[in-house]
Amino acid sequence: MAKKKRRELAYYLPEPAKVHTVLRIPGSHTLYIGPLSCTRRHMVHAREYGDAGNVSSLFISEADVISGRYEDLVAESIAELSELINPTPHIFFLAVFCIDDFLGTDEEALLERLRSEYPENQFAVQHIDPVSLNDKMNMGSKKNATFYSFIKPGQPKDKGINFVGNFVSLEKDNDFLALLEKWGIGPVRELFHCETYEDYQKMGKSCLNILMRKISQGAVDLMKEKLGIDYYPLMPGYDANEVARQYNEVGRMLGKDEIDFSEEIKSAISDARQTAAMLAGLPVAVDCSASLMPSYLAKSLIEYGFNVKYVFKSSHEFKLDAESENYIIEECPDVVLTTSDSFMHVKGLDGKSKDTQKKAKKECLAIGADCSLILNAAYFADVWHDEGYFGFQGIHRLMEVIRNAIFSKEKADDSDAKYDSDGKDNSDGKDDIDAKGV
Amino acid sequence: MGQLCIYLIPFASDFSGICSAFYDLDCMSAICDASCCTSQYVYYDEPRWEKKVKPVLSCSIRNIDAVMGNDARIVDEICHAAEKIDTEIISIVGTPVPAITGMDIEGMASETEAVTGKAAFGFNTTGFSYYDKGLILAGKALIDRFAKGASAGEVRHDDGRAECAGAGEVRRNEKKKINIIGMSPLDFGDVGNDTDFRKFLEDNGWEVMCNLFMGLTTEDLKNCAKADINLATSAAGVEIADYLNKKFAMPYVAGIPVGRDCGRILLGNLNDALSAEKKQVGGLSSECKIETGGLGSVCKAQAGETEGSIARVTEAEESVTKQCNADKKILIVSDQVIGNSLRDSIRVGKLSHALQIDVASLFTFKKNIAEGGDKKLKSEAELIRLLRRGKYDIVVGDPSIKYIPDAADVKFVEVPHPAMSGVMHSGEVKRYLNFEICDEIGSFI
């Protein structure tokens, strides 16, 4: 029998301080139900990001779990919340955790009971159960879909368009927004910009959904089935030709004529190639904190002439960019393809007083905080989950942030700078990169 | 019983307490979870995480592992990681899923130790209990494993000489030795309280043998039983100090220096404890256990409710009688020992008003260091009831308590408690040695 490949433990890296967007249907309330260790981070998160008034937690004991009494506790909690919260929420989300997967909760019976006791409210269960990762529909997608499950069919349909799955809006001067305006399509509707429950319901009137992140695949499928709103997957990418092709696909779905994007393509490619030339072969690392499809990003950069040496992909098996990953494996054998949470990268990162393994700064450009930390990279381009990088503008912006990372005067250790501010290579030609691993 | 929490954040759990206790050791911590519990600990509970990254691993349990009881996979991966990361110690903790499915974490640790040859600790934590339980479990386990004690009545010198004498009387020309027990960033943050307390003691003639749990090393643990006395800095610390008392007949004082005046009194308590008449030479027993936290718990000692305890008579007697005629009521919601010490500091400040000061704790609560009005709280609902009925003028506690509507009309002194509000306010935790709480209280009355 073939020996099963050992799956590795996941090592946690410090998370960079980023502002998180809270996805919240206006007029909804989330009750987190579970052990206190599970509910705590959500309550802290809500408090940090101004959502504290819309969440509460019911933390259950082992006795509650064993006796099965916790289902009654949910009903009692809803009763208490209905009295306390004014006005009463339109929607109650019941968020349950990993242990619920093992408890055999009759979800439908619970929801039926609540709906009959509180007919003016709506209820949905959200599962926050990473223990079920690797299933076809992962936890994040399931939870995300519930946010859109309360949209009712809106008539008449208008020329609005929903952006689904993103957590930040596109820049105001983004080329895709300009294109939509040119086509007479609008308004753009995003869940996190809905201020009222009525705004949220207007999403049901839109003519098309743009799927901006795979996490919302379930949501767009649901809206297609329930509301008749079709969708197009238009996720951040850095291949200029692919951006143009996708824009025209969207146009086709909207009944618009094909547009010639050759000038935009040429400009983006030229910018990228010039930036690659300026790096003069400096090794580049990308990771899944920078882009949700790091292999796709890496492939695009390789095609522009960047010397990509490392790709740190996610250990979650979503395979969003499987094709690009296969390309790298087959065509770029020198590229190290690994996961950012592998414990192999821990060596030298701990704070042991006897530690002599602290890594010297690696002469490379890290696109993403994780690989910057793991490699102790000399240059760091702060890109987070492709946010702010979309379309042709995204390619130009990425190149700008790469150039700034190399030539910025704020780089920590100027004495080790390989490049001076004019872009001249000051190195002695030594390459300390170990292509086999970190 | 389940608890609805609307205003407060659910508190740090037992496995976070364990991981926090082991953090400063040369230790790899493996958390048996799917991933969320690990992220909970590192991103929301551990204030030291950003400055000092340590090997904290998630076992990435999936449904199939739990259902099939695939402990062997987890042990194999931990051993593999231990080989690569090469720490002195391994700790493995449980979370709700392993608790529900009956995973034997202690057994897994034994296997890990057998394979790796490294000291491996396993804790059947559940994620249903609070962090202080984890601190207590960790403290006892580390003491059992590493602390080498003198036998009762015998003092061991470093050169191997054994001497029978009472602690504190032997080494006339040597510094008195002390352990700081129960100090965790979940109570004290990572703002320098550990170094402050250590320096304070060292500047006043003490040698700090061991700080359980900040700046801890295994060498410190091995020497901790050589200390003359323990300073329990939290309620969990009192439990651990109790344990040290039973195991090595070590006396302890419960309290922290809040402000310089209170610090001086605490030093006096420590010195008094060492020179206590009831302390026996050889066969040190529980009579040496000192249960005064400071000024506040003097009344119990004087009434003889605590056998063998030492009373330190100061202005405390006068302060206590003022309670009956209090015109201002203060509620301190905190770890009990920290709360007692905050109370002591307020009393030492000699504010002009007669004050009734109650300490309420949502965590470990020891009756022997509590006063009459002090309360053990079991839930947010009980805290709300206390605020409503108690009609307090001033509340001292974690900023998250301000979200309770019944706390809206009272004056509030923020004393962040990371085990309550997590990393949100952990950078604002008070440096207690220089915290003159009287100034803040005085400005309100």
XYZ file of C-alpha atoms in Angstrom, chain B residues 83-445:
363
model
C 12.316 17.064 14.976
C 12.584 20.080 12.705
C 11.833 22.853 15.149
C 13.825 21.370 17.985
C 12.490 22.976 21.116
C 13.126 21.699 24.598
C 9.472 21.244 25.430
C 6.298 20.402 23.575
C 2.858 21.295 24.826
C -0.325 19.909 23.307
C -3.686 21.352 24.215
C -7.252 20.350 23.510
C -10.110 22.462 22.205
C -13.858 21.859 21.904
C -13.791 19.315 19.071
C -11.261 16.974 20.712
C -13.163 17.401 23.967
C -16.437 16.354 22.357
C -14.884 13.444 20.507
C -12.880 12.205 23.483
C -9.389 12.717 22.142
C -6.830 11.754 24.776
C -4.453 14.681 24.667
C -2.458 13.506 27.675
C -1.985 10.153 26.036
C -0.859 11.812 22.844
C 1.694 13.798 24.813
C 3.045 10.621 26.366
C 3.466 9.092 22.953
C 5.107 12.241 21.674
C 7.558 12.201 24.544
C 8.339 8.560 23.981
C 9.110 9.179 20.332
C 10.929 12.503 20.564
C 12.604 12.222 23.936
C 11.527 15.775 24.701
C 9.423 16.803 27.674
C 5.880 16.774 26.351
C 2.873 18.064 28.227
C -0.664 17.222 27.266
C -3.690 19.053 28.603
C -7.249 17.901 28.116
C -8.458 21.463 27.927
C -11.835 21.954 26.334
C -12.323 25.572 25.345
C -15.358 25.629 27.641
C -13.430 26.826 30.725
C -11.678 30.084 31.450
C -8.019 30.910 31.061
C -7.242 30.835 34.772
C -7.976 27.133 34.850
C -5.388 26.716 32.112
C -2.814 28.751 34.052
C -3.372 26.596 37.126
C -3.030 23.362 35.158
C 0.113 24.618 33.467
C 1.660 25.820 36.704
C 1.074 22.557 38.499
C 2.323 20.492 35.583
C 5.517 22.521 35.243
C 6.166 22.357 38.963
C 5.613 18.622 39.035
C 7.950 18.141 36.147
C 10.797 20.509 36.835
C 10.763 21.905 40.349
C 13.301 20.224 42.582
C 12.444 20.895 46.155
C 14.201 20.704 49.407
C 12.499 18.172 51.593
C 10.426 19.612 54.396
C 12.535 21.515 56.844
C 15.680 21.180 54.852
C 17.324 23.894 52.857
C 19.568 22.877 50.045
C 22.428 25.092 49.061
C 23.847 25.120 45.590
C 26.932 23.309 46.736
C 24.742 20.492 47.988
C 24.918 21.402 51.653
C 21.690 20.720 53.402
C 20.762 22.741 56.371
C 17.815 22.500 58.649
C 16.437 25.880 59.460
C 13.477 28.108 58.769
C 13.528 29.983 55.549
C 14.793 33.498 55.963
C 16.766 32.690 59.034
C 19.492 30.724 57.364
C 21.144 33.078 55.048
C 21.905 36.060 57.143
C 24.152 37.652 54.613
C 22.330 36.432 51.534
C 19.370 37.881 49.744
C 15.963 36.502 50.500
C 14.607 34.444 47.630
C 11.184 34.806 46.143
C 9.102 33.453 43.282
C 6.534 35.498 41.433
C 3.638 33.146 40.829
C 0.679 33.360 38.478
C 1.820 36.256 36.326
C 0.453 36.001 32.823
C 0.055 38.576 30.029
C -3.603 37.581 30.030
C -3.799 39.487 33.315
C -0.856 41.846 33.130
C -0.376 42.468 29.423
C 3.060 42.741 27.871
C 3.697 46.304 28.993
C 6.503 45.706 31.473
C 4.718 44.678 34.671
C 6.915 41.577 34.902
C 10.155 43.541 34.721
C 8.756 46.231 37.022
C 7.854 43.727 39.731
C 11.151 41.898 39.385
C 13.161 45.102 39.633
C 11.066 46.328 42.520
C 11.761 43.180 44.491
C 15.426 43.061 43.572
C 15.908 46.707 44.518
C 14.487 45.887 47.914
C 16.730 43.016 48.779
C 15.021 40.066 47.162
C 16.354 37.614 44.646
C 13.692 36.523 42.193
C 14.161 32.846 41.503
C 11.326 32.285 39.112
C 8.474 34.144 37.471
C 5.627 31.838 36.641
C 4.882 32.635 33.759
C 6.698 35.606 32.262
C 10.342 35.325 31.323
C 10.195 31.734 32.484
C 12.938 29.192 31.825
C 13.296 25.575 32.863
C 16.327 26.537 34.939
C 14.140 28.915 36.898
C 11.623 26.162 37.410
C 14.253 23.795 38.716
C 15.269 26.398 41.289
C 11.862 27.673 42.252
C 11.556 25.460 45.310
C 14.658 27.074 46.756
C 12.747 30.285 47.247
C 11.867 31.349 50.746
C 8.446 32.618 49.862
C 6.061 33.024 46.930
C 4.288 36.139 45.799
C 0.983 35.148 44.236
C 0.049 37.888 41.793
C -3.314 36.542 40.657
C -6.052 34.237 41.855
C -4.634 31.487 39.660
C -1.329 32.281 41.304
C -2.892 31.681 44.705
C -3.960 28.197 43.602
C -0.469 27.482 42.355
C 1.094 28.949 45.487
C -1.218 26.735 47.521
C 0.110 23.823 45.547
C 3.708 24.856 46.206
C 2.846 25.204 49.846
C 1.517 21.656 49.985
C 4.393 20.251 47.965
C 7.341 22.181 49.355
C 5.898 23.885 52.412
C 6.503 27.299 50.902
C 4.635 30.236 52.384
C 3.089 32.871 50.161
C 1.610 36.303 50.146
C -1.063 37.227 47.632
C -0.867 40.718 46.186
C 0.769 43.079 43.728
C 2.340 46.484 44.297
C -0.157 49.032 43.008
C 1.573 52.334 43.490
C 4.709 52.854 45.534
C 3.004 53.164 48.919
C 1.184 49.915 48.476
C 4.406 48.389 47.240
C 6.163 49.286 50.458
C 3.405 47.717 52.490
C 3.567 44.581 50.407
C 7.302 44.374 51.079
C 6.498 44.654 54.746
C 4.012 41.799 54.428
C 6.620 39.645 52.771
C 9.183 40.352 55.454
C 6.659 39.738 58.176
C 5.696 36.459 56.597
C 9.267 35.277 56.703
C 9.764 36.189 60.305
C 6.406 34.877 61.475
C 6.558 33.173 64.872
C 4.192 30.457 63.883
C 6.515 29.376 61.178
C 8.102 26.098 62.145
C 11.623 24.976 61.610
C 11.581 21.669 59.866
C 8.238 20.200 59.003
C 6.920 23.425 57.634
C 3.225 23.073 57.393
C 0.217 24.943 56.260
C 0.536 27.171 59.279
C 3.055 29.027 57.248
C 0.549 29.856 54.571
C -0.023 33.560 54.608
C -3.379 34.540 53.316
C -3.385 38.231 53.681
C -3.492 39.942 50.355
C -2.637 43.204 51.890
C -4.595 45.676 53.905
C -8.027 44.607 52.871
C -7.947 41.070 54.090
C -6.564 42.002 57.462
C -9.973 41.860 59.066
C -10.353 38.183 58.422
C -6.941 37.443 59.821
C -7.551 39.438 62.950
C -10.797 37.654 63.534
C -8.802 34.474 63.541
C -10.752 33.025 60.686
C -7.605 32.003 59.000
C -5.460 29.813 61.168
C -1.879 30.815 61.428
C -2.172 33.801 59.241
C -0.341 36.954 59.968
C -2.079 40.250 60.412
C -0.450 43.435 59.426
C -1.997 46.197 61.409
C -1.935 49.528 59.726
C -4.455 52.149 58.951
C -6.474 49.246 57.589
C -8.480 48.890 60.762
C -9.597 52.464 60.490
C -10.344 52.055 56.788
C -12.472 49.024 57.418
C -14.688 50.685 59.997
C -15.400 53.400 57.489
C -17.229 50.877 55.335
C -20.224 51.070 57.591
C -20.498 54.772 56.954
C -19.396 54.825 53.347
C -20.563 57.734 51.285
C -18.985 56.500 48.099
C -19.219 52.978 46.739
C -16.629 51.548 44.439
C -16.813 48.269 42.569
C -13.638 46.700 41.232
C -14.216 44.026 38.600
C -10.959 42.225 38.077
C -8.876 39.201 38.877
C -9.365 38.859 42.619
C -5.759 39.401 43.708
C -5.312 42.363 41.393
C -8.639 43.718 42.585
C -7.644 43.314 46.235
C -4.408 45.161 45.553
C -6.223 47.966 43.751
C -8.456 48.236 46.794
C -5.467 48.351 49.101
C -3.946 51.114 47.044
C -7.124 53.180 47.229
C -7.243 52.773 50.994
C -3.611 53.708 51.423
C -4.340 56.854 49.461
C -6.445 58.124 52.344
C -9.107 59.814 50.326
C -11.292 62.122 52.313
C -14.464 60.202 51.700
C -15.524 57.092 53.491
C -15.378 54.405 50.891
C -16.993 51.033 50.483
C -14.908 49.077 48.042
C -16.060 45.698 46.765
C -14.113 43.352 44.540
C -15.979 41.153 42.093
C -14.350 38.499 39.964
C -15.613 36.524 37.022
C -12.726 34.097 37.456
C -11.074 32.104 40.242
C -12.331 33.368 43.569
C -10.708 32.503 46.900
C -12.838 33.088 49.971
C -9.835 33.296 52.236
C -8.679 36.546 50.657
C -12.111 38.064 50.153
C -13.901 40.680 52.185
C -17.562 40.728 53.118
C -18.832 42.633 50.098
C -16.731 40.742 47.553
C -18.441 38.539 45.017
C -17.767 35.685 42.686
C -19.685 36.368 39.467
C -20.733 33.533 37.200
C -22.015 35.432 34.214
C -22.583 38.758 32.543
C -26.129 38.664 33.892
C -24.848 38.510 37.474
C -22.563 41.464 36.832
C -25.471 43.429 35.426
C -27.559 42.584 38.504
C -24.706 43.638 40.778
C -24.350 46.966 39.011
C -28.065 47.519 39.200
C -28.505 46.629 42.861
C -25.192 47.775 44.209
C -25.690 51.382 43.140
C -22.006 51.964 42.787
C -20.596 55.438 42.229
C -17.406 54.283 40.599
C -16.543 51.117 38.719
C -12.970 50.016 38.142
C -12.506 47.405 35.469
C -11.921 46.397 31.884
C -13.189 48.891 29.260
C -15.562 46.259 27.860
C -17.688 46.637 30.997
C -18.607 50.151 29.887
C -20.804 48.632 27.206
C -23.216 47.428 29.874
C -26.026 50.020 29.996
C -26.077 49.880 33.803
C -22.481 51.069 33.811
C -23.335 54.125 31.739
C -24.212 56.342 34.690
C -21.250 55.527 36.870
C -17.795 56.966 36.791
C -15.418 54.490 35.243
C -11.741 53.861 35.807
C -10.385 51.755 32.968
C -8.056 48.998 34.054
C -7.731 46.779 30.970
C -7.745 43.029 31.465
C -6.526 41.210 28.340
C -8.327 38.004 29.311
C -11.535 39.989 28.914
C -11.000 42.410 26.038
C -8.179 40.605 24.267
C -5.620 42.518 22.284
C -7.962 45.477 21.869
C -6.684 47.129 25.024
C -3.731 44.948 25.933
C -1.351 47.766 25.091
C -3.112 49.980 27.635
C -2.781 47.647 30.588
C -1.615 49.586 33.619
C 1.934 49.379 34.833
C 0.790 48.788 38.343
C 3.878 49.814 40.217
C 3.420 53.389 39.076
C -0.349 53.361 38.887
C -1.684 55.785 41.458
C -5.291 54.744 41.246
C -6.115 57.130 44.057
C -5.529 60.065 41.758
C -8.126 58.782 39.321
C -10.602 57.879 42.037
C -9.999 61.205 43.739
C -10.833 63.121 40.608
C -14.283 61.535 40.590
C -15.225 62.224 44.210
